Each structure stands twice: as structure tokens, then as C-alpha cells.
């Protein structure tokens, strides 16, 4: 099956921080793949803008190298690569002074969508917004794209929202959470609201509990300074896991429209109870004497930053009263695996007797790797041994089902950047959503500080600290495995 490509009109995209890691590794390769798909009209222009001094050719050489590494398949076509690079330009510019802004202004076209991607550290978000306005670069069809982290706590997120609001309308601000661009995350909405099968069962009457796991096998190398200040709660839980929780738990929006969807997500966050201290487990990976533990990596032998967090959340509304949501995320775990498991209740009465055992349906939604959906159903064990029951998976890998073979699914950034150009904010976080998520997160972190909480060590390559298992065990439940 070939995916439908919806063409977009010519646009100008300025990437502040165009020489940085995110731009080179993710944004530019995503743009190149979209270009190769034939989605763009003639005349699209991509302008890198950063402090480093480059001329246009120098920047194009840098981009070509990155594309050869991060979009290798498309780079087989040298003609396509050259045609893409022809659209790439560069301006040396300082976000904190007026240097380079006139040159940028000269390169921009009138009367077309203009997007400014803030692929720079958060301290530059305000100064960039201010200068875009001051240099009169903001047209009515201008959008800005803001990378995470969006604030460090509620106060800083509010301040940042207020600063951006001085220069741009909310409808021009695209706060990126790249998890929302993943194919399966969007499929969550398709599965829930496009099928009659699931929605009637999607409540506390039928769902025992829900598990959301975002496990990473990598550590924090290269991001030590940022991570030591953030930790797993700010880096992952407040944004990515919170967004997944919202999509799983929200009421059906009246339509698939940005504000209808975001209104429903916001209601979920606002209905979250404050998490009790005994419902949270923090962990920090240790290196088992290899010198590779968290503390050695950040060079702080007394660090109390968590690289793992697991918690039990409750949503106080009619749909979910009584159904716990267990969320966990961590670094250096046994495998890279992001999965949502909807654990249905046991059948109310077994006609097959005690010896048939207890069986419950599980709907697993895999975000990475191998995006897809599995529904575990109970059937009779084959053979003449009587009525024994066994759980078998109805498994759908998107790659297989949709015929993309061994091809990787489109990267989240491909989808998200094109949504910016098309002006579709559905998959971007609204300012009030971000603030509500911080309002839930802040007291948890404040509680750790007040109690002098120290994260529990866990072995690199494990499933996390033992206390996270206890969190479940106390409730008579257990985590599903973390499988690659
Ligand atoms: P980076 O340090 O690799 O790149 C920063 C870029 O900003 C460079 O191009 C640099 O020249 C430019 N820059 C710095 N100061 C400047 C100034 N005064 N004026 C103009 N340009 C300036 O950082 P990165 O990893 O690419 O991250 C960029 C943003 O994206 C950060 O907010 C980060 O939190 C976020 N982010 C990054 C990743 C990732 O995988 N790298 C993932 C998610 C979010």
C-alpha cells in the first residue's frame, strides 16, 4: 500500500540552530524524505540559521553529510540529493544580538507560509521571538515551532508562554512533542474512535488497569548537563508519557480538530489526582563497578537525579474512577521499547472451572520498535486434553499489514513539520496543556526535595528498581515484560 501524499504549497522554513544535533540528525533528514516523496511544490526554501560561520556551500556540504548518514536510502538518488540541497541556504545569525537578521530578511519570500523552527536551547526561545517581531519578519501566515523542554516547572512554562504570547497568537505557536508524530500514537485515536469494538469497553467497568512503558536502552551520554537538571520526571513523564496517557484516557472529541482534541486532553490532565509518595518509585542506574553508572556519567558522586520513574496515577472522572494507570520510563533498561498495555478484567464468571485458569484480554499498542497492535485473546488449547484455555495473540505489525515491508515507518518529524506548514495544530501541545502538566508534576518533584528523597539504584540492562515491581505487586498486579 502506498501512502497518500498531500502536496503543500511553497513555503520558507528557517531552522534556528540549523547546525545543531537535532537539525542535522532529525529535522533536515525528515525534510529530505518529504522532498523525495514529491510532496513539495517548486520553490520551497530551507534556511539554516545559527551562530557558526558558514557560507551557503559550506552548510550544504554539512547537510549532505548528515543526510548520507541519517537518510541513507534516499541518498542513493544523487539527483534528488542535489535538488534538495539547491533549496538549502544558510545565514550566520546570533539569536541574542541583531547580527545576521537583515540578511535573513532579504532571503525570505512574501505571501507564503513562513515557519521558524526554534531548534536551539530554551533560553533562546524568548530572544528569537522578540527579534522575529523586531525585524518585522512575522507575517500573518508565520508559525513558530518550539522544541522541548517547554519550561522547567510551572512558573517557567508560564513565563515562556507569556513571552511567546507577546509576539505571536496561540494559533501560530507549535509546541513539539515528537511522540505525538509517531504513526502508532495517531493510530491510538484511529483504533479508539474509528472502531465500534473498543470504545464500549474503554472504561473502569471493563479495564482493570493500564500500563504505559517508555523504556530506553541508551543512557544520557552527550546530554549530561541538561539531564542532571531535568531527570526522568521532567524529561519524559511530564511530556511524552503524559501525552500518551491523555490520548488513551480522553473522551471522544466531537471532531478531529485541533482544539476539540486538545480540550479533551486538557480535561484528562486536570482530572488527575495528585500522586501519593508511596505510589512513586525513582531509580538511578548504576554501572556495577564499571564506572559507567549514572553518577559517574554526570561526574557527580552524590547526584539524586532520577534516570527512572514509575508511578501509579488516577483519573477522577466517571470513565476511569477505580482504574489505575501505571506509568514507567527509564534509561539504560533491558531494551528500547515503548508500549501501552490495556489490561482488561477477567471474565466475571468462568464456565470452565478453576482448572481452566484465569485469563484476561490484553490490548498492546507498540510505539517502538516494530509499531503495531496485539490483542491477546483466550482460546481452547488445541488437542484432546479437555477444555484447557490458552492466551494467543492476534498480532498486527503495521509494517506487515500495510505492506511497507522492511521500510522504516515515516519519522515523527516528517509528519510534524508538514503539519506546521499545513497549519494543523492537532498534534502539538497547547499552552494550557503544558501548564496543566507542570501543575501536576511540580508537587511531585517538590515532595522529593522536601523529603530528601534518594533514587533507588538499579542495574544497567535490567527492568528498573525492584521497588517498581513492588508497586505493582502490592496491588496484586505485575508489569508486562520489556521486550525489544
Ligand atoms: P545543539 O547544541 O546541538 O545545537 C544548538 C544550535 O543552536 C547550534 O546550531 C548552535 O549554533 C545554535 N545556537 C546556539 N546559540 C545560538 C545563538 N545565540 N544564536 C543562534 N544560534 C545559536 O542542540 P540540539 O541537540 O540540536 O537541541 C536543540 C533544541 O532541541 C534544544 O532545545 C533541545 O532541548 C531540543 N531537543 C533536542 C533533541 C535531540 O535529540 N538533540 C531532542 C529533543 C529536543
XYZ file of C-alpha atoms and ligand atoms in Angstrom:
528
model
C 0.000 0.000 0.000
C 1.445 3.360 -0.994
C 0.711 6.193 1.419
C -1.112 9.175 0.019
C 0.990 12.299 -0.329
C -0.889 15.564 0.130
C 1.012 18.288 -1.734
C 1.884 21.511 0.078
C 2.306 24.987 -1.393
C 5.741 26.631 -1.448
C 6.975 27.699 1.966
C 10.027 29.169 3.673
C 11.331 27.278 6.681
C 14.025 28.836 8.842
C 15.776 26.452 11.224
C 17.380 28.367 14.064
C 20.110 26.053 15.304
C 20.424 24.563 11.805
C 23.947 23.317 12.538
C 22.913 21.583 15.772
C 22.373 17.923 16.560
C 18.578 17.875 16.290
C 18.512 19.774 12.998
C 21.200 17.625 11.404
C 20.040 14.273 12.744
C 16.261 14.641 12.635
C 14.776 17.764 11.061
C 16.802 18.001 7.843
C 16.634 14.237 7.103
C 12.864 14.377 7.699
C 12.588 17.299 5.288
C 14.672 15.473 2.709
C 12.425 12.408 2.915
C 9.342 14.590 2.439
C 11.033 16.247 -0.525
C 11.752 12.835 -2.058
C 8.116 11.831 -1.593
C 7.147 14.534 -4.074
C 5.063 16.426 -1.526
C 6.575 19.844 -2.184
C 5.783 22.384 -4.839
C 8.589 24.196 -6.650
C 10.278 26.992 -4.761
C 10.381 25.640 -1.207
C 13.251 27.182 0.717
C 15.029 25.835 3.820
C 17.301 28.286 5.590
C 19.640 27.177 8.347
C 20.415 29.959 10.814
C 22.936 29.612 13.593
C 25.913 31.253 15.195
C 28.546 29.193 13.398
C 30.073 30.956 10.409
C 29.341 29.119 7.157
C 28.620 30.176 3.621
C 25.801 28.533 1.703
C 28.077 25.910 0.105
C 29.682 25.052 3.427
C 26.293 24.476 5.039
C 25.083 22.420 2.074
C 28.166 20.191 2.438
C 27.388 19.744 6.126
C 23.749 18.880 5.377
C 24.766 16.420 2.630
C 26.990 14.582 5.105
C 24.200 14.342 7.652
C 21.730 13.116 5.060
C 24.136 10.413 3.918
C 24.148 9.141 7.496
C 20.543 9.735 8.514
C 18.632 9.350 5.256
C 20.923 6.879 3.557
C 18.227 5.157 1.494
C 17.058 8.393 -0.169
C 20.658 9.491 -0.741
C 21.105 6.652 -3.228
C 19.490 9.063 -5.656
C 22.247 11.662 -6.157
C 19.943 13.771 -8.338
C 17.377 14.056 -5.544
C 20.085 14.951 -3.054
C 21.411 17.729 -5.302
C 17.905 19.051 -5.984
C 17.198 19.152 -2.250
C 20.471 20.909 -1.457
C 19.635 23.553 -4.082
C 16.785 24.575 -1.798
C 19.007 24.831 1.248
C 20.529 28.146 2.259
C 22.272 29.491 5.347
C 22.602 32.667 7.380
C 25.088 33.253 10.164
C 22.975 34.808 12.863
C 23.015 35.454 16.577
C 19.704 34.957 18.372
C 20.810 37.332 21.119
C 22.010 40.250 19.000
C 20.998 41.876 15.735
C 23.785 40.248 13.753
C 22.564 38.439 10.619
C 18.882 39.366 10.809
C 18.885 41.719 7.814
C 20.475 39.009 5.669
C 17.782 36.599 6.823
C 15.077 39.119 5.998
C 16.467 39.536 2.453
C 16.144 35.817 1.794
C 12.504 35.432 2.816
C 9.654 35.484 0.320
C 6.420 37.377 0.821
C 2.955 35.844 0.517
C 3.728 32.308 1.516
C 3.777 30.244 4.683
C 6.798 31.120 6.767
C 7.871 28.832 9.597
C 10.597 29.462 12.151
C 11.833 26.307 13.861
C 13.462 27.039 17.243
C 15.918 24.130 17.313
C 18.033 25.841 19.958
C 18.306 25.788 23.733
C 15.224 27.113 25.593
C 16.989 30.283 26.785
C 16.908 31.477 23.163
C 13.149 30.993 22.631
C 12.257 34.435 24.011
C 15.083 36.397 22.310
C 14.308 34.750 18.950
C 10.575 35.517 19.184
C 11.395 39.100 20.074
C 13.795 39.542 17.156
C 11.464 37.970 14.611
C 8.964 40.669 15.538
C 11.505 43.453 15.854
C 12.870 42.760 12.385
C 9.360 42.630 11.001
C 9.689 39.029 9.833
C 6.343 37.836 11.204
C 3.671 37.800 8.519
C 0.064 36.695 9.198
C 0.908 33.183 7.972
C 4.021 32.878 10.128
C 4.351 29.952 12.556
C 6.970 29.203 15.161
C 7.941 25.703 16.239
C 9.242 25.340 19.772
C 11.241 22.306 20.862
C 11.121 20.678 24.236
C 11.813 21.261 27.060
C 8.973 23.744 27.377
C 9.869 25.162 30.752
C 11.441 23.545 33.786
C 8.395 23.897 36.027
C 5.021 25.617 36.061
C 6.455 29.051 36.731
C 8.990 28.940 33.884
C 6.433 27.423 31.473
C 4.004 30.224 32.305
C 6.712 32.812 31.797
C 7.656 31.284 28.449
C 4.023 31.138 27.329
C 3.630 34.775 28.324
C 6.771 35.799 26.426
C 5.719 33.987 23.248
C 2.204 35.426 23.570
C 3.671 38.923 23.459
C 4.759 38.288 19.879
C 2.551 35.516 18.498
C -1.014 34.280 18.711
C -1.574 30.799 20.176
C -2.622 29.624 16.698
C 0.911 30.460 15.473
C 2.757 28.518 18.190
C 3.589 24.847 17.611
C 4.999 23.198 20.751
C 6.530 19.961 19.584
C 6.285 16.644 21.372
C 7.714 14.292 18.782
C 5.917 11.330 20.389
C 2.684 12.709 19.005
C 4.046 12.431 15.471
C 4.572 8.689 15.742
C 2.341 6.667 13.490
C 1.072 4.430 16.291
C 0.249 7.337 18.558
C -2.031 8.710 15.882
C -3.322 5.207 15.407
C -4.353 5.221 19.035
C -7.046 7.700 18.104
C -7.942 5.743 14.956
C -8.252 2.491 16.920
C -10.296 4.062 19.696
C -12.596 6.271 17.693
C -12.697 4.505 14.326
C -13.875 1.123 15.645
C -17.049 0.208 17.432
C -15.235 -2.707 19.041
C -13.165 -0.959 21.701
C -14.897 2.189 22.866
C -17.806 0.500 24.723
C -15.236 -1.436 26.780
C -12.926 1.536 27.310
C -13.780 2.334 30.937
C -13.324 1.187 34.504
C -16.080 -1.382 34.217
C -14.058 -3.471 31.774
C -10.475 -2.238 32.075
C -8.596 -3.444 35.152
C -5.654 -1.110 34.662
C -3.445 0.439 32.004
C 0.341 0.256 31.771
C 2.393 2.772 29.819
C 6.065 1.957 29.432
C 8.682 4.037 27.637
C 11.923 2.139 28.148
C 15.233 3.207 26.654
C 18.365 1.114 26.485
C 20.601 4.150 25.967
C 21.953 6.281 28.778
C 22.336 10.044 28.832
C 25.652 10.395 27.026
C 26.084 13.802 25.457
C 23.184 15.300 27.423
C 24.667 15.055 30.924
C 24.341 18.695 31.900
C 20.736 19.028 30.766
C 19.683 15.656 32.162
C 21.203 16.211 35.590
C 18.940 19.252 35.956
C 15.892 17.547 34.448
C 15.697 13.848 35.376
C 13.193 11.352 34.010
C 10.203 13.124 35.534
C 10.773 16.352 33.635
C 12.438 14.840 30.571
C 9.878 12.125 29.814
C 6.984 11.835 32.252
C 5.720 15.433 32.185
C 5.510 15.438 28.391
C 5.723 12.163 26.449
C 4.061 9.806 28.929
C 1.526 12.444 29.903
C 0.556 12.867 26.254
C 0.143 9.106 25.809
C -1.969 8.968 28.952
C -4.182 11.744 27.582
C -4.755 10.002 24.265
C -5.579 6.720 25.968
C -7.889 8.226 28.571
C -9.600 11.167 26.873
C -13.267 11.322 25.946
C -14.068 11.170 22.233
C -13.656 14.682 20.838
C -16.618 15.953 18.803
C -14.383 16.054 15.759
C -10.770 15.524 14.794
C -9.927 19.165 15.062
C -7.020 20.717 16.971
C -8.943 22.443 19.713
C -11.531 19.682 20.131
C -8.729 17.123 20.673
C -6.680 19.388 22.902
C -9.686 20.350 25.016
C -10.274 16.661 25.776
C -6.603 16.061 26.590
C -6.595 19.009 28.937
C -9.609 17.628 30.806
C -7.683 14.413 31.468
C -4.688 16.247 32.922
C -6.925 18.379 35.094
C -8.743 15.281 36.367
C -5.505 13.615 37.507
C -5.252 13.172 41.268
C -2.075 14.215 42.978
C 0.206 11.162 43.098
C 0.823 9.794 46.595
C 4.510 9.462 47.574
C 4.129 5.712 48.130
C 2.830 5.397 44.556
C 6.083 6.637 43.009
C 9.407 4.871 42.577
C 12.519 6.726 41.480
C 15.589 4.936 40.246
C 19.112 5.682 39.080
C 21.156 3.232 37.013
C 24.437 2.051 38.428
C 27.304 0.632 36.487
C 28.003 -2.360 38.711
C 31.541 -1.085 39.311
C 32.221 -0.491 35.615
C 32.450 3.274 36.064
C 29.502 3.575 33.750
C 26.790 4.350 36.241
C 24.635 7.480 36.242
C 26.709 9.275 38.849
C 29.982 8.597 37.052
C 28.442 9.700 33.749
C 27.380 13.076 35.132
C 30.506 13.393 37.285
C 28.520 13.925 40.475
C 29.007 11.156 43.072
C 26.083 12.476 45.113
C 23.612 13.099 42.318
C 19.995 12.457 43.306
C 18.587 12.905 39.806
C 16.368 10.022 38.725
C 17.003 8.192 35.456
C 13.906 6.076 36.079
C 10.473 6.786 37.412
C 7.405 4.596 37.842
C 4.141 5.772 39.286
C 0.510 4.962 39.758
C -1.883 7.653 38.577
C -5.634 8.055 38.998
C -8.042 9.996 36.871
C -11.001 11.235 38.847
C -13.837 11.107 36.381
C -16.769 8.829 35.611
C -14.972 6.828 32.975
C -11.856 5.973 34.935
C -12.732 6.070 38.649
C -11.127 2.929 40.108
C -8.832 2.111 37.167
C -5.181 2.816 37.955
C -2.751 3.928 35.275
C 0.797 2.695 35.843
C 3.435 4.710 34.037
C 7.157 3.999 33.895
C 10.123 5.283 31.954
C 13.852 4.881 32.323
C 17.299 4.925 30.788
C 19.695 2.001 30.364
C 16.933 -0.542 30.673
C 16.962 -4.017 29.224
C 15.530 -2.946 25.860
C 14.226 0.005 23.890
C 10.515 -0.459 23.994
C 7.535 1.878 24.173
C 4.250 0.151 24.673
C 0.804 0.784 26.120
C -0.948 -2.241 27.593
C -4.665 -2.034 28.216
C -5.317 -4.841 30.704
C -8.943 -5.903 30.622
C -10.680 -7.521 33.573
C -11.170 -11.260 33.908
C -14.451 -12.632 32.637
C -16.899 -12.271 35.562
C -17.532 -15.985 35.813
C -15.627 -18.913 34.341
C -17.886 -21.645 32.973
C -14.765 -23.773 32.512
C -13.981 -24.221 36.204
C -10.932 -23.429 38.303
C -8.572 -25.690 36.397
C -9.016 -23.632 33.213
C -7.139 -20.826 34.988
C -7.748 -17.097 34.907
C -7.496 -15.284 31.614
C -7.866 -11.676 30.640
C -7.601 -9.851 27.361
C -4.687 -7.506 26.822
C -4.535 -4.901 24.090
C -0.916 -3.901 23.468
C -0.153 -0.853 21.406
C 3.528 -0.820 20.428
C 5.045 2.558 19.624
C 8.590 1.369 19.111
C 10.191 -0.705 17.835
C 8.026 -2.658 15.384
C 4.981 -0.403 15.620
C 1.767 -2.356 15.790
C -1.092 -3.669 17.854
C -1.614 -7.032 19.536
C -4.800 -8.259 21.127
C -4.390 -11.234 23.399
C -7.481 -13.434 23.276
C -8.304 -16.648 25.090
C -8.986 -19.808 23.105
C -9.099 -23.520 23.742
C -5.719 -25.189 23.840
C -5.631 -27.474 20.808
C -5.670 -31.232 21.403
C -7.718 -33.819 23.174
C -6.756 -32.789 26.742
C -10.161 -31.390 27.670
C -11.209 -27.766 27.898
C -7.934 -26.066 28.718
C -7.629 -22.405 27.866
C -4.663 -20.589 26.418
C -3.986 -16.952 25.502
C -2.897 -16.294 21.936
C -2.005 -13.022 20.271
C -3.888 -11.532 17.354
C -0.891 -9.618 16.116
C -0.775 -6.817 13.621
C 2.547 -5.314 12.717
C 1.896 -2.105 10.781
C 4.908 -2.731 8.570
C 3.488 -6.101 7.512
C -0.193 -5.203 7.459
C 0.313 -2.038 5.466
C 2.825 -3.553 3.100
C 5.755 -1.269 3.830
C 7.938 -4.368 4.044
C 11.214 -3.662 5.743
C 10.954 0.071 5.255
C 11.062 2.174 8.392
C 7.792 3.955 9.187
C 7.901 7.692 8.500
C 9.788 9.551 11.158
C 7.641 11.600 13.564
C 9.376 14.796 12.438
C 8.267 14.251 8.830
C 4.664 14.330 9.833
C 5.005 17.134 12.357
C 6.964 19.561 10.190
C 4.477 19.103 7.356
C 1.610 19.694 9.803
C 3.242 23.004 10.722
C 3.336 24.007 7.073
C -0.291 22.946 6.590
C -1.307 24.808 9.753
C -2.652 21.765 11.590
C -2.061 22.017 15.358
C -3.816 18.787 16.386
C -0.565 17.011 17.240
C 1.022 19.956 19.041
C 0.607 20.918 22.672
C -1.387 23.969 23.579
C -0.039 26.370 26.195
C -2.680 25.475 28.795
C -1.984 21.743 28.351
C 1.699 22.230 29.074
C 0.954 24.339 32.124
C -1.552 21.786 33.460
C 1.041 19.026 33.039
C 3.573 21.068 35.020
C 0.958 21.816 37.690
C 0.639 18.041 38.197
C 4.407 17.429 38.040
C 5.698 20.223 40.283
C 4.331 18.954 43.636
C 5.795 15.508 42.955
C 9.268 16.961 42.453
C 8.825 19.400 45.356
C 7.907 16.416 47.573
C 11.163 14.633 46.668
C 13.169 17.712 47.562
C 11.288 18.243 50.824
C 11.825 14.623 51.889
C 15.439 14.465 50.683
C 14.443 11.519 48.507
C 17.287 9.489 47.008
C 16.582 7.342 43.921
C 16.934 3.572 44.250
C 19.877 2.146 42.310
C 19.123 -0.321 39.533
C 21.406 -2.359 37.380
C 22.034 -1.162 33.836
C 20.338 -3.569 31.457
C 17.636 -4.520 33.957
C 13.922 -3.676 34.030
C 14.469 -0.998 36.702
C 14.493 -0.956 40.502
C 12.860 -3.797 42.409
C 10.573 -1.308 44.152
C 8.791 -0.719 40.848
C 7.834 -4.395 40.856
C 6.574 -3.990 44.414
C 4.457 -1.007 43.384
C 2.500 -3.423 41.209
C 2.723 -6.433 43.476
C 1.106 -4.553 46.343
C -1.919 -4.127 44.065
C -1.898 -7.805 43.031
C -0.663 -6.927 39.534
C 2.571 -7.111 37.602
C 4.276 -5.269 34.786
C 4.244 -6.761 31.337
C 7.793 -7.596 30.144
C 10.033 -5.051 28.449
C 10.750 -6.773 25.155
C 12.780 -5.478 22.229
P 22.851 21.675 19.850
O 23.627 22.249 20.982
O 23.414 20.531 19.101
O 22.576 22.838 18.785
C 22.234 24.139 19.176
C 22.195 25.024 17.953
O 21.869 26.341 18.396
C 23.503 25.143 17.177
O 23.200 25.193 15.806
C 24.055 26.488 17.629
O 24.868 27.123 16.651
C 22.775 27.257 17.793
N 22.954 28.417 18.683
C 23.397 28.423 19.960
N 23.405 29.699 20.439
C 22.948 30.477 19.437
C 22.715 31.862 19.305
N 22.970 32.729 20.303
N 22.225 32.306 18.142
C 21.962 31.484 17.115
N 22.161 30.154 17.177
C 22.654 29.670 18.320
O 21.414 21.363 20.438
P 20.338 20.284 19.883
O 20.633 18.970 20.492
O 20.265 20.382 18.416
O 18.995 20.792 20.578
C 18.282 21.922 20.116
C 16.960 22.010 20.885
O 16.190 20.847 20.619
C 17.112 22.058 22.404
O 16.079 22.856 22.936
C 16.914 20.611 22.830
O 16.424 20.516 24.145
C 15.852 20.196 21.833
N 15.809 18.748 21.593
C 16.889 18.104 21.097
C 16.819 16.730 20.846
C 17.983 15.976 20.258
O 17.824 14.781 20.011
N 19.122 16.612 20.004
C 15.638 16.031 21.126
C 14.551 16.730 21.634
C 14.653 18.087 21.847
